[in-house]
Amino acid sequence: MTEPILRVQSALTGRDLILLGWLADHGVLTTEQIAAALFPSVNFAQRRLRALLAWRVVDRFRPQRPDGGSWPYHWLLAQLGADVIAAQRGEPVPRRDAARQRRWQLTNRANLPHLLGVNDFFTRLAAHARAHPDAQLQRWWPPARCQQPGAFITTAAGERVNATALAYRPSVRPDGHGILTDRHGTTAFFLEYDTGTEPLTRLVDKMDGYHRLARVTGNLWPVLFWLPSTARERHLHEALSDAHIGYPAATAVHHRPDGPRPPAASHRRRTTRPDRCGGCTTTPARRCRWQR
């Protein structure tokens, strides 16, 4: 381990390492997202981010607004930050130009708003967990992690692993996968963040991939579609009903006239399990988290 890594590691807190790990896995976060998920205030977050910037473990940029001006700072890993995370995880030392290439990819990608939208969903969950001691965001996986062979295989101690399941590479690519725990229980889910650019038939077709994944892994985890409008939400409900989709799904809206709302959701209208709540594994007597 090189001297710069050892020197900066002594100054980093556990919260700093969480942030650096998120940036390594999810690319870019805004100041507001970081503040909501990890800090008591935006001013507190800004002071700490400036310190991390001075230590050269993070970098930042400000995208230009189409109508003039610029957006708030967007944060990503600098080379030393990538080195620190690799050392923490026992991974090979990154290439010396890894952070520069990652910055170029992130700042020039046309779907940066989509990435930020996905990250906004999960940082909201992290903010909720930080404000509620009984809640915890146990898992936040990016799309690439979800497509690794055997990513969702879980076995008990001493249980034999099915070789076919272990080698299975999911054909579906969710925008994220999370596990949230609170006083009501634990919910694992997949996120599909929708910007309204894809036809609804494309969203419906994705359910086949989740169904195949559930058959292989034995994990029937719901898919949450986070949609840009109530009209699109209504039309997706109708499309799922018309297609007789039997896989559990939920919907929520991320843009409303009065601004964003928390990720609460309503169920699709049709299910192949009428004794269950919207296709989830919760009975009507105990309302699932998507309805609360």
PDB file of C-alpha atoms in Angstrom:
ATOM      1  CA  MET A   1       0.000   0.000   0.000  1.00  0.00           C
ATOM      2  CA  THR A   2       1.514   3.316  -1.070  1.00  0.00           C
ATOM      3  CA  GLU A   3       2.272   6.202   1.275  1.00  0.00           C
ATOM      4  CA  PRO A   4      -0.395   8.599  -0.133  1.00  0.00           C
ATOM      5  CA  ILE A   5      -3.084   5.983   0.518  1.00  0.00           C
ATOM      6  CA  LEU A   6      -1.880   5.348   4.063  1.00  0.00           C
ATOM      7  CA  ARG A   7      -1.654   9.060   4.771  1.00  0.00           C
ATOM      8  CA  VAL A   8      -5.153   9.901   3.573  1.00  0.00           C
ATOM      9  CA  GLN A   9      -6.727   6.803   5.145  1.00  0.00           C
ATOM     10  CA  SER A  10      -5.822   8.099   8.588  1.00  0.00           C
ATOM     11  CA  ALA A  11      -7.965  11.195   7.956  1.00  0.00           C
ATOM     12  CA  LEU A  12     -11.008   9.426   6.496  1.00  0.00           C
ATOM     13  CA  THR A  13     -14.050   8.610   8.599  1.00  0.00           C
ATOM     14  CA  GLY A  14     -16.434   5.697   8.218  1.00  0.00           C
ATOM     15  CA  ARG A  15     -18.910   8.058   6.571  1.00  0.00           C
ATOM     16  CA  ASP A  16     -16.228   9.175   4.111  1.00  0.00           C
ATOM     17  CA  LEU A  17     -15.575   5.560   3.142  1.00  0.00           C
ATOM     18  CA  ILE A  18     -19.287   4.938   2.585  1.00  0.00           C
ATOM     19  CA  LEU A  19     -19.401   7.933   0.261  1.00  0.00           C
ATOM     20  CA  LEU A  20     -16.282   6.862  -1.636  1.00  0.00           C
ATOM     21  CA  GLY A  21     -17.736   3.369  -2.012  1.00  0.00           C
ATOM     22  CA  TRP A  22     -20.980   4.791  -3.406  1.00  0.00           C
ATOM     23  CA  LEU A  23     -19.057   6.916  -5.901  1.00  0.00           C
ATOM     24  CA  ALA A  24     -17.022   3.868  -6.934  1.00  0.00           C
ATOM     25  CA  ASP A  25     -20.186   1.812  -7.507  1.00  0.00           C
ATOM     26  CA  HIS A  26     -22.644   4.425  -8.764  1.00  0.00           C
ATOM     27  CA  GLY A  27     -20.495   6.996 -10.527  1.00  0.00           C
ATOM     28  CA  VAL A  28     -21.758  10.425  -9.547  1.00  0.00           C
ATOM     29  CA  LEU A  29     -23.815  12.065  -6.804  1.00  0.00           C
ATOM     30  CA  THR A  30     -24.892  15.657  -6.318  1.00  0.00           C
ATOM     31  CA  THR A  31     -24.174  17.713  -3.222  1.00  0.00           C
ATOM     32  CA  GLU A  32     -27.842  17.569  -2.237  1.00  0.00           C
ATOM     33  CA  GLN A  33     -27.988  13.781  -2.582  1.00  0.00           C
ATOM     34  CA  ILE A  34     -24.872  13.329  -0.477  1.00  0.00           C
ATOM     35  CA  ALA A  35     -26.106  15.743   2.175  1.00  0.00           C
ATOM     36  CA  ALA A  36     -29.525  14.080   2.452  1.00  0.00           C
ATOM     37  CA  ALA A  37     -28.139  10.560   2.673  1.00  0.00           C
ATOM     38  CA  LEU A  38     -25.139  11.064   4.962  1.00  0.00           C
ATOM     39  CA  PHE A  39     -25.037  14.468   6.675  1.00  0.00           C
ATOM     40  CA  PRO A  40     -27.164  16.517   9.090  1.00  0.00           C
ATOM     41  CA  SER A  41     -27.140  19.568   6.791  1.00  0.00           C
ATOM     42  CA  VAL A  42     -26.012  20.759   3.369  1.00  0.00           C
ATOM     43  CA  ASN A  43     -23.463  23.129   4.948  1.00  0.00           C
ATOM     44  CA  PHE A  44     -21.948  20.272   6.918  1.00  0.00           C
ATOM     45  CA  ALA A  45     -21.749  18.174   3.738  1.00  0.00           C
ATOM     46  CA  GLN A  46     -20.175  21.002   1.748  1.00  0.00           C
ATOM     47  CA  ARG A  47     -17.430  21.510   4.339  1.00  0.00           C
ATOM     48  CA  ARG A  48     -16.567  17.814   4.354  1.00  0.00           C
ATOM     49  CA  LEU A  49     -16.656  17.566   0.566  1.00  0.00           C
ATOM     50  CA  ARG A  50     -14.264  20.500   0.297  1.00  0.00           C
ATOM     51  CA  ALA A  51     -11.884  18.663   2.632  1.00  0.00           C
ATOM     52  CA  LEU A  52     -12.120  15.478   0.555  1.00  0.00           C
ATOM     53  CA  LEU A  53     -11.511  17.577  -2.551  1.00  0.00           C
ATOM     54  CA  ALA A  54      -8.413  19.132  -0.981  1.00  0.00           C
ATOM     55  CA  TRP A  55      -7.106  15.636  -0.191  1.00  0.00           C
ATOM     56  CA  ARG A  56      -7.736  14.690  -3.831  1.00  0.00           C
ATOM     57  CA  VAL A  57      -9.909  11.677  -3.080  1.00  0.00           C
ATOM     58  CA  VAL A  58     -12.929  13.176  -4.869  1.00  0.00           C
ATOM     59  CA  ASP A  59     -13.400  15.423  -7.862  1.00  0.00           C
ATOM     60  CA  ARG A  60     -16.340  17.551  -9.022  1.00  0.00           C
ATOM     61  CA  PHE A  61     -17.925  19.176 -12.061  1.00  0.00           C
ATOM     62  CA  ARG A  62     -20.946  21.351 -12.821  1.00  0.00           C
ATOM     63  CA  PRO A  63     -23.030  20.517 -15.923  1.00  0.00           C
ATOM     64  CA  GLN A  64     -24.396  23.449 -17.865  1.00  0.00           C
ATOM     65  CA  ARG A  65     -28.115  24.135 -17.916  1.00  0.00           C
ATOM     66  CA  PRO A  66     -29.692  24.282 -21.405  1.00  0.00           C
ATOM     67  CA  ASP A  67     -31.250  27.656 -20.564  1.00  0.00           C
ATOM     68  CA  GLY A  68     -28.068  29.134 -19.111  1.00  0.00           C
ATOM     69  CA  GLY A  69     -26.138  28.851 -15.898  1.00  0.00           C
ATOM     70  CA  SER A  70     -25.056  25.552 -14.344  1.00  0.00           C
ATOM     71  CA  TRP A  71     -26.337  22.827 -12.083  1.00  0.00           C
ATOM     72  CA  PRO A  72     -24.976  22.316  -8.551  1.00  0.00           C
ATOM     73  CA  TYR A  73     -21.735  20.407  -8.072  1.00  0.00           C
ATOM     74  CA  HIS A  74     -21.662  16.758  -9.085  1.00  0.00           C
ATOM     75  CA  TRP A  75     -19.113  14.598  -7.251  1.00  0.00           C
ATOM     76  CA  LEU A  76     -17.096  11.589  -8.433  1.00  0.00           C
ATOM     77  CA  LEU A  77     -13.986   9.671  -7.418  1.00  0.00           C
ATOM     78  CA  ALA A  78     -10.528  11.085  -8.011  1.00  0.00           C
ATOM     79  CA  GLN A  79      -7.619   8.709  -8.613  1.00  0.00           C
ATOM     80  CA  LEU A  80      -6.552   8.610  -4.966  1.00  0.00           C
ATOM     81  CA  GLY A  81     -10.134   7.859  -3.928  1.00  0.00           C
ATOM     82  CA  ALA A  82     -10.241   4.959  -6.385  1.00  0.00           C
ATOM     83  CA  ASP A  83      -6.969   3.693  -4.918  1.00  0.00           C
ATOM     84  CA  VAL A  84      -8.355   3.909  -1.370  1.00  0.00           C
ATOM     85  CA  ILE A  85     -11.495   1.939  -2.245  1.00  0.00           C
ATOM     86  CA  ALA A  86      -9.493  -0.704  -4.099  1.00  0.00           C
ATOM     87  CA  ALA A  87      -7.291  -1.119  -1.032  1.00  0.00           C
ATOM     88  CA  GLN A  88     -10.327  -1.315   1.266  1.00  0.00           C
ATOM     89  CA  ARG A  89     -11.921  -4.017  -0.883  1.00  0.00           C
ATOM     90  CA  GLY A  90      -8.755  -5.976  -1.569  1.00  0.00           C
ATOM     91  CA  GLU A  91      -9.022  -5.301  -5.295  1.00  0.00           C
ATOM     92  CA  PRO A  92      -6.145  -4.778  -7.776  1.00  0.00           C
ATOM     93  CA  VAL A  93      -4.656  -1.302  -7.921  1.00  0.00           C
ATOM     94  CA  PRO A  94      -6.562   0.747 -10.532  1.00  0.00           C
ATOM     95  CA  ARG A  95      -4.831   1.999 -13.639  1.00  0.00           C
ATOM     96  CA  ARG A  96      -3.259   5.426 -13.215  1.00  0.00           C
ATOM     97  CA  ASP A  97      -5.705   6.964 -15.686  1.00  0.00           C
ATOM     98  CA  ALA A  98      -8.781   5.129 -14.365  1.00  0.00           C
ATOM     99  CA  ALA A  99     -10.296   8.160 -12.634  1.00  0.00           C
ATOM    100  CA  ARG A 100      -9.641  10.429 -15.615  1.00  0.00           C
ATOM    101  CA  GLN A 101     -11.332   8.005 -17.997  1.00  0.00           C
ATOM    102  CA  ARG A 102     -14.262   7.536 -15.608  1.00  0.00           C
ATOM    103  CA  ARG A 103     -14.690  11.303 -15.324  1.00  0.00           C
ATOM    104  CA  TRP A 104     -14.726  11.642 -19.117  1.00  0.00           C
ATOM    105  CA  GLN A 105     -17.337   8.878 -19.428  1.00  0.00           C
ATOM    106  CA  LEU A 106     -19.594  10.358 -16.744  1.00  0.00           C
ATOM    107  CA  THR A 107     -19.390  13.977 -17.846  1.00  0.00           C
ATOM    108  CA  ASN A 108     -20.018  13.104 -21.498  1.00  0.00           C
ATOM    109  CA  ARG A 109     -22.728  10.455 -21.174  1.00  0.00           C
ATOM    110  CA  ALA A 110     -26.034  11.471 -22.692  1.00  0.00           C
ATOM    111  CA  ASN A 111     -28.006   9.612 -20.018  1.00  0.00           C
ATOM    112  CA  LEU A 112     -26.423  11.348 -17.027  1.00  0.00           C
ATOM    113  CA  PRO A 113     -29.890  12.564 -15.872  1.00  0.00           C
ATOM    114  CA  HIS A 114     -31.051   8.935 -15.849  1.00  0.00           C
ATOM    115  CA  LEU A 115     -28.101   7.888 -13.695  1.00  0.00           C
ATOM    116  CA  LEU A 116     -28.728  10.777 -11.301  1.00  0.00           C
ATOM    117  CA  GLY A 117     -32.414   9.838 -11.133  1.00  0.00           C
ATOM    118  CA  VAL A 118     -31.586   6.265 -10.127  1.00  0.00           C
ATOM    119  CA  ASN A 119     -29.087   7.493  -7.541  1.00  0.00           C
ATOM    120  CA  ASP A 120     -31.657   9.974  -6.232  1.00  0.00           C
ATOM    121  CA  PHE A 121     -34.057   7.127  -5.474  1.00  0.00           C
ATOM    122  CA  PHE A 122     -31.508   5.219  -3.412  1.00  0.00           C
ATOM    123  CA  THR A 123     -30.100   8.273  -1.634  1.00  0.00           C
ATOM    124  CA  ARG A 124     -33.677   9.091  -0.580  1.00  0.00           C
ATOM    125  CA  LEU A 125     -33.934   5.635   0.935  1.00  0.00           C
ATOM    126  CA  ALA A 126     -30.592   6.162   2.656  1.00  0.00           C
ATOM    127  CA  ALA A 127     -31.825   9.524   3.976  1.00  0.00           C
ATOM    128  CA  HIS A 128     -34.964   7.844   5.309  1.00  0.00           C
ATOM    129  CA  ALA A 129     -32.854   5.177   7.005  1.00  0.00           C
ATOM    130  CA  ARG A 130     -30.562   7.811   8.538  1.00  0.00           C
ATOM    131  CA  ALA A 131     -33.576   9.617  10.039  1.00  0.00           C
ATOM    132  CA  HIS A 132     -35.208   6.424  11.338  1.00  0.00           C
ATOM    133  CA  PRO A 133     -33.074   4.264  13.666  1.00  0.00           C
ATOM    134  CA  ASP A 134     -35.184   1.173  12.921  1.00  0.00           C
ATOM    135  CA  ALA A 135     -34.523   1.418   9.163  1.00  0.00           C
ATOM    136  CA  GLN A 136     -31.478   0.395   7.164  1.00  0.00           C
ATOM    137  CA  LEU A 137     -30.608   0.331   3.468  1.00  0.00           C
ATOM    138  CA  GLN A 138     -28.825  -3.009   3.560  1.00  0.00           C
ATOM    139  CA  ARG A 139     -28.034  -3.261  -0.137  1.00  0.00           C
ATOM    140  CA  TRP A 140     -27.684  -0.880  -3.058  1.00  0.00           C
ATOM    141  CA  TRP A 141     -26.370  -2.554  -6.172  1.00  0.00           C
ATOM    142  CA  PRO A 142     -25.662  -0.911  -9.541  1.00  0.00           C
ATOM    143  CA  PRO A 143     -26.744  -2.547 -12.832  1.00  0.00           C
ATOM    144  CA  ALA A 144     -23.357  -4.155 -13.507  1.00  0.00           C
ATOM    145  CA  ARG A 145     -23.390  -5.942 -10.154  1.00  0.00           C
ATOM    146  CA  CYS A 146     -26.882  -7.279 -10.898  1.00  0.00           C
ATOM    147  CA  GLN A 147     -25.669  -8.959 -14.084  1.00  0.00           C
ATOM    148  CA  GLN A 148     -22.813 -10.913 -12.552  1.00  0.00           C
ATOM    149  CA  PRO A 149     -23.253 -14.706 -12.734  1.00  0.00           C
ATOM    150  CA  GLY A 150     -24.754 -16.049  -9.521  1.00  0.00           C
ATOM    151  CA  ALA A 151     -25.252 -12.537  -8.104  1.00  0.00           C
ATOM    152  CA  PHE A 152     -28.586 -13.373  -6.454  1.00  0.00           C
ATOM    153  CA  ILE A 153     -27.841 -16.896  -5.275  1.00  0.00           C
ATOM    154  CA  THR A 154     -28.199 -17.232  -1.497  1.00  0.00           C
ATOM    155  CA  THR A 155     -27.662 -20.497   0.353  1.00  0.00           C
ATOM    156  CA  ALA A 156     -27.797 -21.579   3.955  1.00  0.00           C
ATOM    157  CA  ALA A 157     -24.760 -23.009   5.715  1.00  0.00           C
ATOM    158  CA  GLY A 158     -23.967 -26.482   4.411  1.00  0.00           C
ATOM    159  CA  GLU A 159     -26.476 -26.251   1.554  1.00  0.00           C
ATOM    160  CA  ARG A 160     -25.274 -27.325  -1.857  1.00  0.00           C
ATOM    161  CA  VAL A 161     -25.237 -24.699  -4.580  1.00  0.00           C
ATOM    162  CA  ASN A 162     -26.927 -25.449  -7.878  1.00  0.00           C
ATOM    163  CA  ALA A 163     -24.195 -25.142 -10.504  1.00  0.00           C
ATOM    164  CA  THR A 164     -26.639 -23.976 -13.174  1.00  0.00           C
ATOM    165  CA  ALA A 165     -28.004 -21.247 -10.930  1.00  0.00           C
ATOM    166  CA  LEU A 166     -24.499 -20.179  -9.907  1.00  0.00           C
ATOM    167  CA  ALA A 167     -23.445 -19.766 -13.548  1.00  0.00           C
ATOM    168  CA  TYR A 168     -26.657 -18.065 -14.631  1.00  0.00           C
ATOM    169  CA  ARG A 169     -26.155 -14.529 -15.924  1.00  0.00           C
ATOM    170  CA  PRO A 170     -29.408 -12.532 -15.662  1.00  0.00           C
ATOM    171  CA  SER A 171     -30.753 -11.381 -19.003  1.00  0.00           C
ATOM    172  CA  VAL A 172     -32.554  -8.482 -17.363  1.00  0.00           C
ATOM    173  CA  ARG A 173     -30.640  -5.331 -16.385  1.00  0.00           C
ATOM    174  CA  PRO A 174     -32.384  -3.432 -13.589  1.00  0.00           C
ATOM    175  CA  ASP A 175     -31.351   0.145 -12.898  1.00  0.00           C
ATOM    176  CA  GLY A 176     -30.637  -0.906  -9.331  1.00  0.00           C
ATOM    177  CA  HIS A 177     -31.316  -3.519  -6.693  1.00  0.00           C
ATOM    178  CA  GLY A 178     -31.872  -2.794  -3.033  1.00  0.00           C
ATOM    179  CA  ILE A 179     -32.807  -4.348   0.276  1.00  0.00           C
ATOM    180  CA  LEU A 180     -34.547  -2.118   2.811  1.00  0.00           C
ATOM    181  CA  THR A 181     -35.222  -3.131   6.392  1.00  0.00           C
ATOM    182  CA  ASP A 182     -37.436  -1.343   8.907  1.00  0.00           C
ATOM    183  CA  ARG A 183     -39.770  -2.217  11.764  1.00  0.00           C
ATOM    184  CA  HIS A 184     -42.233  -3.741   9.292  1.00  0.00           C
ATOM    185  CA  GLY A 185     -39.713  -6.248   7.937  1.00  0.00           C
ATOM    186  CA  THR A 186     -37.267  -6.606   5.063  1.00  0.00           C
ATOM    187  CA  THR A 187     -38.035  -5.936   1.402  1.00  0.00           C
ATOM    188  CA  ALA A 188     -35.763  -6.749  -1.522  1.00  0.00           C
ATOM    189  CA  PHE A 189     -36.661  -5.131  -4.841  1.00  0.00           C
ATOM    190  CA  PHE A 190     -35.493  -4.153  -8.306  1.00  0.00           C
ATOM    191  CA  LEU A 191     -35.737  -0.586  -9.577  1.00  0.00           C
ATOM    192  CA  GLU A 192     -36.706   0.433 -13.097  1.00  0.00           C
ATOM    193  CA  TYR A 193     -36.284   4.209 -13.402  1.00  0.00           C
ATOM    194  CA  ASP A 194     -38.358   5.455 -16.315  1.00  0.00           C
ATOM    195  CA  THR A 195     -37.946   8.821 -18.042  1.00  0.00           C
ATOM    196  CA  GLY A 196     -40.831   8.325 -20.452  1.00  0.00           C
ATOM    197  CA  THR A 197     -38.671   7.781 -23.549  1.00  0.00           C
ATOM    198  CA  GLU A 198     -39.289   4.031 -23.927  1.00  0.00           C
ATOM    199  CA  PRO A 199     -42.587   2.588 -25.191  1.00  0.00           C
ATOM    200  CA  LEU A 200     -44.661   0.958 -22.478  1.00  0.00           C
ATOM    201  CA  THR A 201     -44.423  -2.353 -24.284  1.00  0.00           C
ATOM    202  CA  ARG A 202     -40.688  -2.306 -23.582  1.00  0.00           C
ATOM    203  CA  LEU A 203     -41.353  -1.960 -19.847  1.00  0.00           C
ATOM    204  CA  VAL A 204     -43.862  -4.809 -19.942  1.00  0.00           C
ATOM    205  CA  ASP A 205     -41.434  -7.039 -21.864  1.00  0.00           C
ATOM    206  CA  LYS A 206     -38.825  -6.620 -19.112  1.00  0.00           C
ATOM    207  CA  MET A 207     -41.030  -8.603 -16.741  1.00  0.00           C
ATOM    208  CA  ASP A 208     -40.205 -11.846 -18.571  1.00  0.00           C
ATOM    209  CA  GLY A 209     -36.549 -11.433 -17.606  1.00  0.00           C
ATOM    210  CA  TYR A 210     -37.429 -10.939 -13.958  1.00  0.00           C
ATOM    211  CA  HIS A 211     -39.667 -14.002 -14.090  1.00  0.00           C
ATOM    212  CA  ARG A 212     -36.807 -16.124 -15.461  1.00  0.00           C
ATOM    213  CA  LEU A 213     -34.465 -14.782 -12.788  1.00  0.00           C
ATOM    214  CA  ALA A 214     -36.975 -15.706 -10.060  1.00  0.00           C
ATOM    215  CA  ARG A 215     -37.300 -19.252 -11.408  1.00  0.00           C
ATOM    216  CA  VAL A 216     -33.522 -19.713 -11.288  1.00  0.00           C
ATOM    217  CA  THR A 217     -32.833 -18.077  -7.923  1.00  0.00           C
ATOM    218  CA  GLY A 218     -36.090 -18.748  -6.087  1.00  0.00           C
ATOM    219  CA  ASN A 219     -36.280 -15.069  -5.106  1.00  0.00           C
ATOM    220  CA  LEU A 220     -39.611 -13.485  -6.093  1.00  0.00           C
ATOM    221  CA  TRP A 221     -38.631  -9.858  -5.521  1.00  0.00           C
ATOM    222  CA  PRO A 222     -40.957  -7.099  -6.784  1.00  0.00           C
ATOM    223  CA  VAL A 223     -40.044  -4.637  -9.514  1.00  0.00           C
ATOM    224  CA  LEU A 224     -40.654  -0.967  -8.750  1.00  0.00           C
ATOM    225  CA  PHE A 225     -41.242   1.239 -11.783  1.00  0.00           C
ATOM    226  CA  TRP A 226     -40.462   4.874 -10.914  1.00  0.00           C
ATOM    227  CA  LEU A 227     -42.310   6.902 -13.544  1.00  0.00           C
ATOM    228  CA  PRO A 228     -42.310  10.567 -14.647  1.00  0.00           C
ATOM    229  CA  SER A 229     -46.069  11.236 -14.493  1.00  0.00           C
ATOM    230  CA  THR A 230     -49.344   9.923 -13.134  1.00  0.00           C
ATOM    231  CA  ALA A 231     -50.631   9.546 -16.713  1.00  0.00           C
ATOM    232  CA  ARG A 232     -47.768   7.218 -17.619  1.00  0.00           C
ATOM    233  CA  GLU A 233     -48.293   5.373 -14.349  1.00  0.00           C
ATOM    234  CA  ARG A 234     -51.945   4.803 -15.231  1.00  0.00           C
ATOM    235  CA  HIS A 235     -51.090   3.640 -18.736  1.00  0.00           C
ATOM    236  CA  LEU A 236     -48.479   1.221 -17.413  1.00  0.00           C
ATOM    237  CA  HIS A 237     -51.053  -0.261 -15.027  1.00  0.00           C
ATOM    238  CA  GLU A 238     -53.315  -0.846 -18.013  1.00  0.00           C
ATOM    239  CA  ALA A 239     -50.516  -2.370 -20.094  1.00  0.00           C
ATOM    240  CA  LEU A 240     -49.516  -4.755 -17.293  1.00  0.00           C
ATOM    241  CA  SER A 241     -53.135  -5.767 -16.816  1.00  0.00           C
ATOM    242  CA  ASP A 242     -53.673  -6.348 -20.535  1.00  0.00           C
ATOM    243  CA  ALA A 243     -50.524  -8.507 -20.699  1.00  0.00           C
ATOM    244  CA  HIS A 244     -51.678 -10.581 -17.688  1.00  0.00           C
ATOM    245  CA  ILE A 245     -48.299 -10.216 -16.035  1.00  0.00           C
ATOM    246  CA  GLY A 246     -48.100 -12.523 -13.026  1.00  0.00           C
ATOM    247  CA  TYR A 247     -44.867 -11.145 -11.577  1.00  0.00           C
ATOM    248  CA  PRO A 248     -45.166  -8.688  -8.630  1.00  0.00           C
ATOM    249  CA  ALA A 249     -44.727  -5.056  -9.669  1.00  0.00           C
ATOM    250  CA  ALA A 250     -45.293  -1.657  -8.095  1.00  0.00           C
ATOM    251  CA  THR A 251     -45.277   1.888  -9.442  1.00  0.00           C
ATOM    252  CA  ALA A 252     -44.437   5.337  -8.111  1.00  0.00           C
ATOM    253  CA  VAL A 253     -44.117   8.813  -9.638  1.00  0.00           C
ATOM    254  CA  HIS A 254     -40.921  10.843  -9.326  1.00  0.00           C
ATOM    255  CA  HIS A 255     -42.135  14.131 -10.847  1.00  0.00           C
ATOM    256  CA  ARG A 256     -45.285  16.027  -9.918  1.00  0.00           C
ATOM    257  CA  PRO A 257     -46.378  19.671 -10.468  1.00  0.00           C
ATOM    258  CA  ASP A 258     -45.467  20.472  -6.858  1.00  0.00           C
ATOM    259  CA  GLY A 259     -42.072  18.791  -7.054  1.00  0.00           C
ATOM    260  CA  PRO A 260     -40.668  15.350  -6.215  1.00  0.00           C
ATOM    261  CA  ARG A 261     -42.373  13.098  -3.737  1.00  0.00           C
ATOM    262  CA  PRO A 262     -41.025  10.296  -1.565  1.00  0.00           C
ATOM    263  CA  PRO A 263     -40.896   6.868  -3.215  1.00  0.00           C
ATOM    264  CA  ALA A 264     -44.242   5.558  -1.994  1.00  0.00           C
ATOM    265  CA  ALA A 265     -46.022   3.464  -4.584  1.00  0.00           C
ATOM    266  CA  SER A 266     -49.282   2.002  -5.722  1.00  0.00           C
ATOM    267  CA  HIS A 267     -49.735  -1.543  -6.974  1.00  0.00           C
ATOM    268  CA  ARG A 268     -50.618  -2.658 -10.417  1.00  0.00           C
ATOM    269  CA  ARG A 269     -54.234  -3.561 -10.840  1.00  0.00           C
ATOM    270  CA  ARG A 270     -54.037  -7.170 -11.911  1.00  0.00           C
ATOM    271  CA  THR A 271     -52.422 -10.135 -10.231  1.00  0.00           C
ATOM    272  CA  THR A 272     -52.461 -13.855 -10.639  1.00  0.00           C
ATOM    273  CA  ARG A 273     -52.644 -14.205  -6.838  1.00  0.00           C
ATOM    274  CA  PRO A 274     -55.912 -12.541  -5.812  1.00  0.00           C
ATOM    275  CA  ASP A 275     -55.489 -13.512  -2.160  1.00  0.00           C
ATOM    276  CA  ARG A 276     -52.346 -11.449  -1.994  1.00  0.00           C
ATOM    277  CA  CYS A 277     -51.755  -7.718  -1.986  1.00  0.00           C
ATOM    278  CA  GLY A 278     -50.945  -6.690  -5.551  1.00  0.00           C
ATOM    279  CA  GLY A 279     -48.854  -9.780  -6.168  1.00  0.00           C
ATOM    280  CA  CYS A 280     -46.546  -9.244  -3.179  1.00  0.00           C
ATOM    281  CA  THR A 281     -46.028 -11.765  -0.420  1.00  0.00           C
ATOM    282  CA  THR A 282     -48.062  -9.725   2.053  1.00  0.00           C
ATOM    283  CA  THR A 283     -51.651 -10.495   2.866  1.00  0.00           C
ATOM    284  CA  PRO A 284     -54.297  -7.736   2.964  1.00  0.00           C
ATOM    285  CA  ALA A 285     -54.323  -7.946   6.753  1.00  0.00           C
ATOM    286  CA  ARG A 286     -50.749  -6.641   6.825  1.00  0.00           C
ATOM    287  CA  ARG A 287     -50.234  -3.937   4.233  1.00  0.00           C
ATOM    288  CA  CYS A 288     -46.942  -4.112   2.401  1.00  0.00           C
ATOM    289  CA  ARG A 289     -44.497  -1.204   2.346  1.00  0.00           C
ATOM    290  CA  TRP A 290     -45.441  -0.185  -1.199  1.00  0.00           C
ATOM    291  CA  GLN A 291     -48.943   0.704  -0.026  1.00  0.00           C
ATOM    292  CA  ARG A 292     -47.956   2.531   3.120  1.00  0.00           C
TER     293      ARG A 292
END
